[in-house]
GROMACS .gro file of C-alpha atoms in nm:
model
  319
    1THR     CA    1  -4.888   4.720  -0.336
    2ILE     CA    2  -5.110   4.450  -0.178
    3ASN     CA    3  -4.935   4.176  -0.367
    4ALA     CA    4  -4.603   4.309  -0.229
    5LEU     CA    5  -4.703   4.235   0.133
    6ALA     CA    6  -4.510   3.956   0.301
    7GLN     CA    7  -4.476   3.796   0.643
    8ASP     CA    8  -4.152   3.682   0.819
    9ASP     CA    9  -4.094   3.379   1.031
   10ASN     CA   10  -4.201   3.569   1.347
   11GLY     CA   11  -4.536   3.666   1.192
   12GLU     CA   12  -4.436   4.025   1.135
   13ILE     CA   13  -4.587   4.186   0.834
   14ILE     CA   14  -4.343   4.330   0.575
   15ASP     CA   15  -4.508   4.619   0.403
   16PRO     CA   16  -4.266   4.836   0.199
   17TYR     CA   17  -4.537   5.003  -0.011
   18ASN     CA   18  -4.820   5.062   0.236
   19GLY     CA   19  -5.012   4.765   0.098
   20LEU     CA   20  -5.208   4.730   0.425
   21GLY     CA   21  -5.334   5.085   0.387
   22ASP     CA   22  -5.439   5.020   0.036
   23LEU     CA   23  -5.604   4.699   0.141
   24GLN     CA   24  -5.805   4.879   0.408
   25ASN     CA   25  -5.893   5.154   0.156
   26ARG     CA   26  -5.964   4.897  -0.112
   27LEU     CA   27  -5.726   5.054  -0.360
   28LEU     CA   28  -5.542   4.880  -0.647
   29ARG     CA   29  -5.212   5.072  -0.681
   30HIS     CA   30  -4.894   5.002  -0.876
   31VAL     CA   31  -4.567   4.964  -0.682
   32SER     CA   32  -4.322   5.160  -0.903
   33PRO     CA   33  -4.278   5.330  -1.238
   34ALA     CA   34  -4.156   4.987  -1.367
   35PHE     CA   35  -4.527   4.911  -1.400
   36GLY     CA   36  -4.508   5.093  -1.737
   37GLU     CA   37  -4.255   4.852  -1.880
   38ASP     CA   38  -4.516   4.584  -1.960
   39PRO     CA   39  -4.835   4.710  -2.140
   40LEU     CA   40  -5.013   4.389  -2.050
   41ARG     CA   41  -5.036   4.531  -1.694
   42VAL     CA   42  -5.300   4.766  -1.817
   43LEU     CA   43  -5.528   4.473  -1.890
   44ARG     CA   44  -5.427   4.293  -1.572
   45VAL     CA   45  -5.528   4.591  -1.358
   46ALA     CA   46  -5.855   4.609  -1.542
   47ARG     CA   47  -5.908   4.240  -1.474
   48PHE     CA   48  -5.827   4.276  -1.104
   49ALA     CA   49  -6.074   4.570  -1.087
   50ALA     CA   50  -6.339   4.338  -1.230
   51ARG     CA   51  -6.244   4.046  -1.009
   52TYR     CA   52  -6.263   4.256  -0.689
   53ALA     CA   53  -6.535   4.505  -0.779
   54HIS     CA   54  -6.787   4.327  -0.560
   55LEU     CA   55  -6.564   4.389  -0.260
   56GLY     CA   56  -6.551   4.762  -0.332
   57PHE     CA   57  -6.201   4.780  -0.476
   58ARG     CA   58  -6.113   5.059  -0.719
   59ILE     CA   59  -5.803   5.169  -0.906
   60ALA     CA   60  -5.591   5.442  -0.749
   61ASP     CA   61  -5.593   5.769  -0.938
   62GLU     CA   62  -5.217   5.770  -1.004
   63THR     CA   63  -5.231   5.411  -1.141
   64LEU     CA   64  -5.515   5.498  -1.372
   65ALA     CA   65  -5.316   5.804  -1.484
   66LEU     CA   66  -5.014   5.584  -1.565
   67MET     CA   67  -5.241   5.347  -1.757
   68ARG     CA   68  -5.362   5.640  -1.968
   69GLU     CA   69  -5.007   5.747  -2.033
   70MET     CA   70  -4.912   5.395  -2.148
   71THR     CA   71  -5.213   5.389  -2.375
   72HIS     CA   72  -5.159   5.729  -2.531
   73ALA     CA   73  -4.790   5.644  -2.587
   74GLY     CA   74  -4.901   5.355  -2.807
   75GLU     CA   75  -4.769   5.090  -2.573
   76LEU     CA   76  -5.074   4.863  -2.607
   77GLU     CA   77  -5.030   4.833  -2.978
   78HIS     CA   78  -4.731   4.602  -2.914
   79LEU     CA   79  -4.949   4.342  -2.739
   80THR     CA   80  -5.003   4.012  -2.923
   81PRO     CA   81  -5.362   3.902  -2.991
   82GLU     CA   82  -5.309   3.582  -2.782
   83ARG     CA   83  -5.217   3.794  -2.468
   84VAL     CA   84  -5.509   4.031  -2.515
   85TRP     CA   85  -5.756   3.744  -2.556
   86LYS     CA   86  -5.615   3.551  -2.257
   87GLU     CA   87  -5.668   3.847  -2.030
   88THR     CA   88  -6.008   3.920  -2.179
   89GLU     CA   89  -6.119   3.560  -2.135
   90SER     CA   90  -6.011   3.561  -1.772
   91ALA     CA   91  -6.191   3.890  -1.716
   92LEU     CA   92  -6.513   3.740  -1.868
   93THR     CA   93  -6.507   3.476  -1.596
   94THR     CA   94  -6.522   3.732  -1.308
   95ARG     CA   95  -6.838   3.833  -1.125
   96ASN     CA   96  -6.838   4.180  -1.284
   97PRO     CA   97  -6.681   4.151  -1.633
   98GLN     CA   98  -6.833   4.481  -1.740
   99VAL     CA   99  -6.588   4.657  -1.501
  100PHE     CA  100  -6.294   4.528  -1.714
  101PHE     CA  101  -6.429   4.699  -2.029
  102GLN     CA  102  -6.524   5.017  -1.834
  103VAL     CA  103  -6.170   5.046  -1.694
  104LEU     CA  104  -6.035   4.999  -2.050
  105ARG     CA  105  -6.255   5.276  -2.162
  106ASP     CA  106  -6.154   5.502  -1.876
  107CYS     CA  107  -5.788   5.476  -1.968
  108GLY     CA  108  -5.841   5.492  -2.348
  109ALA     CA  109  -5.752   5.125  -2.408
  110LEU     CA  110  -6.092   5.024  -2.529
  111ARG     CA  111  -6.051   5.239  -2.839
  112VAL     CA  112  -5.716   5.068  -2.912
  113LEU     CA  113  -5.801   4.698  -2.837
  114PHE     CA  114  -6.179   4.686  -2.890
  115PRO     CA  115  -6.268   4.971  -3.130
  116GLU     CA  116  -6.593   4.796  -3.232
  117ILE     CA  117  -6.717   4.820  -2.871
  118ASP     CA  118  -6.579   5.166  -2.809
  119ALA     CA  119  -6.766   5.291  -3.119
  120LEU     CA  120  -7.099   5.213  -2.941
  121PHE     CA  121  -7.049   5.486  -2.680
  122GLY     CA  122  -7.234   5.798  -2.775
  123VAL     CA  123  -7.458   5.612  -3.015
  124PRO     CA  124  -7.822   5.671  -2.908
  125ALA     CA  125  -8.113   5.423  -2.906
  126PRO     CA  126  -8.487   5.513  -2.876
  127ALA     CA  127  -8.554   5.624  -2.516
  128LYS     CA  128  -8.885   5.435  -2.519
  129TRP     CA  129  -8.697   5.102  -2.541
  130HIS     CA  130  -8.367   5.210  -2.401
  131PRO     CA  131  -8.405   5.454  -2.111
  132GLU     CA  132  -8.023   5.445  -2.070
  133ILE     CA  133  -8.011   5.576  -2.436
  134ASP     CA  134  -7.635   5.526  -2.489
  135THR     CA  135  -7.565   5.195  -2.671
  136GLY     CA  136  -7.227   5.155  -2.503
  137ILE     CA  137  -7.380   5.183  -2.158
  138HIS     CA  138  -7.650   4.936  -2.266
  139THR     CA  139  -7.377   4.696  -2.384
  140LEU     CA  140  -7.204   4.693  -2.048
  141MET     CA  141  -7.543   4.657  -1.867
  142THR     CA  142  -7.625   4.355  -2.081
  143LEU     CA  143  -7.282   4.204  -2.004
  144SER     CA  144  -7.347   4.249  -1.631
  145MET     CA  145  -7.678   4.079  -1.671
  146ALA     CA  146  -7.528   3.795  -1.870
  147ALA     CA  147  -7.283   3.737  -1.586
  148MET     CA  148  -7.575   3.694  -1.349
  149LEU     CA  149  -7.751   3.457  -1.583
  150SER     CA  150  -7.464   3.233  -1.695
  151PRO     CA  151  -7.103   3.144  -1.599
  152GLN     CA  152  -7.018   3.060  -1.965
  153VAL     CA  153  -6.760   3.275  -2.135
  154ASP     CA  154  -6.936   3.201  -2.468
  155VAL     CA  155  -7.263   3.360  -2.348
  156ARG     CA  156  -7.093   3.651  -2.186
  157PHE     CA  157  -6.878   3.732  -2.490
  158ALA     CA  158  -7.171   3.688  -2.731
  159THR     CA  159  -7.378   3.933  -2.516
  160LEU     CA  160  -7.093   4.184  -2.525
  161CYS     CA  161  -7.096   4.166  -2.910
  162HIS     CA  162  -7.470   4.149  -2.974
  163ASP     CA  163  -7.518   4.515  -3.073
  164LEU     CA  164  -7.192   4.588  -3.257
  165GLY     CA  165  -7.397   4.663  -3.576
  166LYS     CA  166  -7.539   4.978  -3.413
  167GLY     CA  167  -7.194   5.131  -3.443
  168LEU     CA  168  -7.242   5.127  -3.822
  169THR     CA  169  -7.573   5.320  -3.829
  170PRO     CA  170  -7.527   5.661  -4.005
  171PRO     CA  171  -7.594   5.937  -3.749
  172GLU     CA  172  -7.872   6.077  -3.966
  173LEU     CA  173  -8.073   5.756  -3.898
  174TRP     CA  174  -8.028   5.765  -3.522
  175PRO     CA  175  -8.179   5.663  -3.283
  176ARG     CA  176  -8.314   5.377  -3.497
  177HIS     CA  177  -8.094   5.089  -3.606
  178HIS     CA  178  -8.286   4.885  -3.853
  179GLY     CA  179  -8.100   4.569  -3.956
  180HIS     CA  180  -7.816   4.624  -3.700
  181GLY     CA  181  -7.819   4.252  -3.614
  182PRO     CA  182  -7.706   4.109  -3.945
  183ALA     CA  183  -7.489   4.419  -4.005
  184GLY     CA  184  -7.300   4.340  -3.683
  185VAL     CA  185  -7.203   3.993  -3.787
  186LYS     CA  186  -6.907   4.128  -3.997
  187LEU     CA  187  -6.786   4.331  -3.698
  188VAL     CA  188  -6.805   4.024  -3.477
  189GLU     CA  189  -6.592   3.833  -3.732
  190GLN     CA  190  -6.346   4.129  -3.757
  191LEU     CA  191  -6.300   4.147  -3.381
  192CYS     CA  192  -6.270   3.773  -3.335
  193GLN     CA  193  -6.020   3.736  -3.623
  194ARG     CA  194  -5.803   4.015  -3.486
  195LEU     CA  195  -5.797   3.874  -3.132
  196ARG     CA  196  -5.793   3.508  -3.252
  197VAL     CA  197  -6.100   3.425  -3.050
  198PRO     CA  198  -6.170   3.048  -3.043
  199ASN     CA  199  -6.407   2.942  -3.319
  200GLU     CA  200  -6.683   2.808  -3.091
  201ILE     CA  201  -6.699   3.141  -2.904
  202ARG     CA  202  -6.689   3.339  -3.229
  203ASP     CA  203  -6.965   3.133  -3.388
  204LEU     CA  204  -7.208   3.186  -3.094
  205ALA     CA  205  -7.137   3.564  -3.101
  206ARG     CA  206  -7.213   3.574  -3.472
  207LEU     CA  207  -7.547   3.391  -3.419
  208VAL     CA  208  -7.646   3.612  -3.127
  209ALA     CA  209  -7.571   3.930  -3.325
  210GLU     CA  210  -7.777   3.807  -3.617
  211PHE     CA  211  -8.081   3.657  -3.439
  212HIS     CA  212  -8.130   3.831  -3.099
  213ASP     CA  213  -8.390   4.079  -3.238
  214LEU     CA  214  -8.576   3.787  -3.410
  215ILE     CA  215  -8.606   3.611  -3.074
  216HIS     CA  216  -8.749   3.923  -2.914
  217THR     CA  217  -9.041   3.904  -3.162
  218PHE     CA  218  -9.108   3.532  -3.099
  219PRO     CA  219  -9.488   3.551  -3.074
  220MET     CA  220  -9.499   3.698  -3.424
  221LEU     CA  221  -9.289   3.425  -3.579
  222ASN     CA  222  -9.468   3.162  -3.784
  223PRO     CA  223  -9.382   2.791  -3.720
  224LYS     CA  224  -9.179   2.769  -4.040
  225THR     CA  225  -8.957   3.058  -3.935
  226ILE     CA  226  -8.909   2.904  -3.596
  227VAL     CA  227  -8.793   2.577  -3.734
  228LYS     CA  228  -8.573   2.767  -3.979
  229LEU     CA  229  -8.413   2.942  -3.688
  230PHE     CA  230  -8.320   2.608  -3.531
  231ASP     CA  231  -8.167   2.510  -3.864
  232SER     CA  232  -7.973   2.836  -3.890
  233ILE     CA  233  -7.816   2.793  -3.545
  234ASP     CA  234  -7.739   2.424  -3.614
  235ALA     CA  235  -7.944   2.329  -3.309
  236TRP     CA  236  -7.993   1.973  -3.417
  237ARG     CA  237  -7.618   1.908  -3.377
  238LYS     CA  238  -7.550   2.174  -3.108
  239PRO     CA  239  -7.863   2.184  -2.896
  240GLN     CA  240  -7.695   2.394  -2.624
  241ARG     CA  241  -7.718   2.693  -2.859
  242VAL     CA  242  -8.093   2.718  -2.795
  243GLU     CA  243  -8.029   2.784  -2.425
  244GLN     CA  244  -7.737   3.013  -2.500
  245LEU     CA  245  -7.950   3.224  -2.735
  246ALA     CA  246  -8.233   3.238  -2.481
  247LEU     CA  247  -7.990   3.360  -2.213
  248THR     CA  248  -7.823   3.627  -2.431
  249SER     CA  249  -8.155   3.755  -2.554
  250GLU     CA  250  -8.281   3.773  -2.195
  251ALA     CA  251  -7.962   3.960  -2.101
  252ASP     CA  252  -8.032   4.208  -2.379
  253VAL     CA  253  -8.381   4.286  -2.260
  254ARG     CA  254  -8.295   4.305  -1.888
  255GLY     CA  255  -7.976   4.501  -1.951
  256ARG     CA  256  -8.170   4.828  -1.966
  257THR     CA  257  -8.247   5.093  -1.708
  258GLY     CA  258  -8.561   4.996  -1.523
  259PHE     CA  259  -8.590   4.653  -1.682
  260GLU     CA  260  -8.339   4.469  -1.465
  261SER     CA  261  -8.609   4.244  -1.312
  262ALA     CA  262  -8.822   4.213  -1.627
  263ASP     CA  263  -8.976   3.886  -1.719
  264TYR     CA  264  -8.863   3.743  -2.058
  265PRO     CA  265  -9.127   3.490  -2.180
  266GLN     CA  266  -8.969   3.474  -2.524
  267GLY     CA  267  -8.691   3.272  -2.370
  268ARG     CA  268  -8.936   3.021  -2.224
  269TRP     CA  269  -9.119   3.000  -2.555
  270LEU     CA  270  -8.801   2.947  -2.747
  271ARG     CA  271  -8.702   2.657  -2.515
  272GLU     CA  272  -9.054   2.503  -2.535
  273ALA     CA  273  -9.066   2.527  -2.914
  274TRP     CA  274  -8.730   2.358  -2.934
  275GLU     CA  275  -8.841   2.079  -2.709
  276VAL     CA  276  -9.141   2.026  -2.938
  277ALA     CA  277  -8.938   2.037  -3.259
  278GLN     CA  278  -8.659   1.808  -3.152
  279SER     CA  279  -8.904   1.551  -3.013
  280VAL     CA  280  -9.024   1.467  -3.369
  281PRO     CA  281  -8.863   1.121  -3.431
  282THR     CA  282  -8.647   1.074  -3.730
  283LYS     CA  283  -8.705   0.697  -3.715
  284ALA     CA  284  -9.077   0.737  -3.783
  285VAL     CA  285  -8.999   0.930  -4.104
  286VAL     CA  286  -8.764   0.658  -4.223
  287GLU     CA  287  -9.009   0.385  -4.134
  288ALA     CA  288  -9.279   0.567  -4.335
  289GLY     CA  289  -9.073   0.498  -4.648
  290PHE     CA  290  -8.908   0.831  -4.710
  291LYS     CA  291  -8.553   0.814  -4.859
  292GLY     CA  292  -8.262   1.044  -4.931
  293VAL     CA  293  -8.342   1.408  -4.939
  294GLU     CA  294  -8.710   1.327  -4.878
  295ILE     CA  295  -8.625   1.237  -4.519
  296ARG     CA  296  -8.505   1.584  -4.435
  297GLU     CA  297  -8.798   1.751  -4.617
  298GLU     CA  298  -9.060   1.535  -4.439
  299LEU     CA  299  -8.881   1.577  -4.100
  300THR     CA  300  -8.891   1.948  -4.146
  301ARG     CA  301  -9.254   1.938  -4.244
  302ARG     CA  302  -9.346   1.736  -3.932
  303ARG     CA  303  -9.143   1.967  -3.714
  304ILE     CA  304  -9.325   2.272  -3.849
  305ALA     CA  305  -9.657   2.098  -3.788
  306ALA     CA  306  -9.557   2.012  -3.431
  307VAL     CA  307  -9.444   2.367  -3.357
  308ALA     CA  308  -9.763   2.504  -3.510
  309SER     CA  309  -9.975   2.284  -3.284
  310TRP     CA  310  -9.775   2.394  -2.979
  311LYS     CA  311  -9.787   2.758  -3.079
  312GLU     CA  312 -10.162   2.748  -3.113
  313GLN     CA  313 -10.197   2.621  -2.758
  314ARG     CA  314  -9.913   2.771  -2.567
  315CYS     CA  315  -9.786   3.090  -2.731
  316PRO     CA  316  -9.996   3.401  -2.714
  317LYS     CA  317 -10.123   3.561  -3.030
  318PRO     CA  318  -9.935   3.878  -3.132
  319GLU     CA  319 -10.141   4.198  -3.070
   0.00000   0.00000   0.00000
């Protein structure tokens, strides 16, 4: 209704659908039943809700009801992956991307379009570490935190997908989710393949799912494991991934009830260890006479030694 507002040459407002009233009441409302003719509008309304959430806008009850009807009628199943991803990517750039996914859940569309994320709601985590308990709620909290920490769609999407593996934990093992990180990698790949998510975004999401818990335990990692982590994320060729993993891991920790302002020293240590490891010069190894595969082996050995020296001085001993 707000988009239907117009102004004539005399400055008079043309308002056929009470758009001014909805603007004052901060309501997102559809204009006519024709809204139901294009299922993509369900995602667009969810995106608008995310885009304007910081201004206090919400979806009108009758519009949300129509979105539910469209979802339950199977209309969303006709959407192409490209259209779904395009709206999702746009929503991830907003100030409150978590609202997009909450709206989709409210109208039943999350189960249809993002079943891997929908499956997390109702899955408990230990209250000691997750006062919010529900993994779905935690996921949206971490996405909200990621949006505060980084404008990058890569970081925000990876944060959204970091705990998908918890949806695979058998209920008899709840609330613990041992090995959920590596287990979630297949679900990340499944989701990304279905929606045709760009490879670079997919690859970061896979790495975050696999390694976020490892980064949380950074003080307990030995230097060899730290250097192996840098190898695993291909940091030597894609150094930005170190910062991206630091941010997503921080969002995970701070995306919990009562931990929103928590310090995350593991992120600092990860960045410092990376600076130390990547400062080891390859040229010196070559000049020392190493050749072929020996260069890589010696470079790794020197990187491990450098990280060990740094860790002894800068990183606290695990309790």
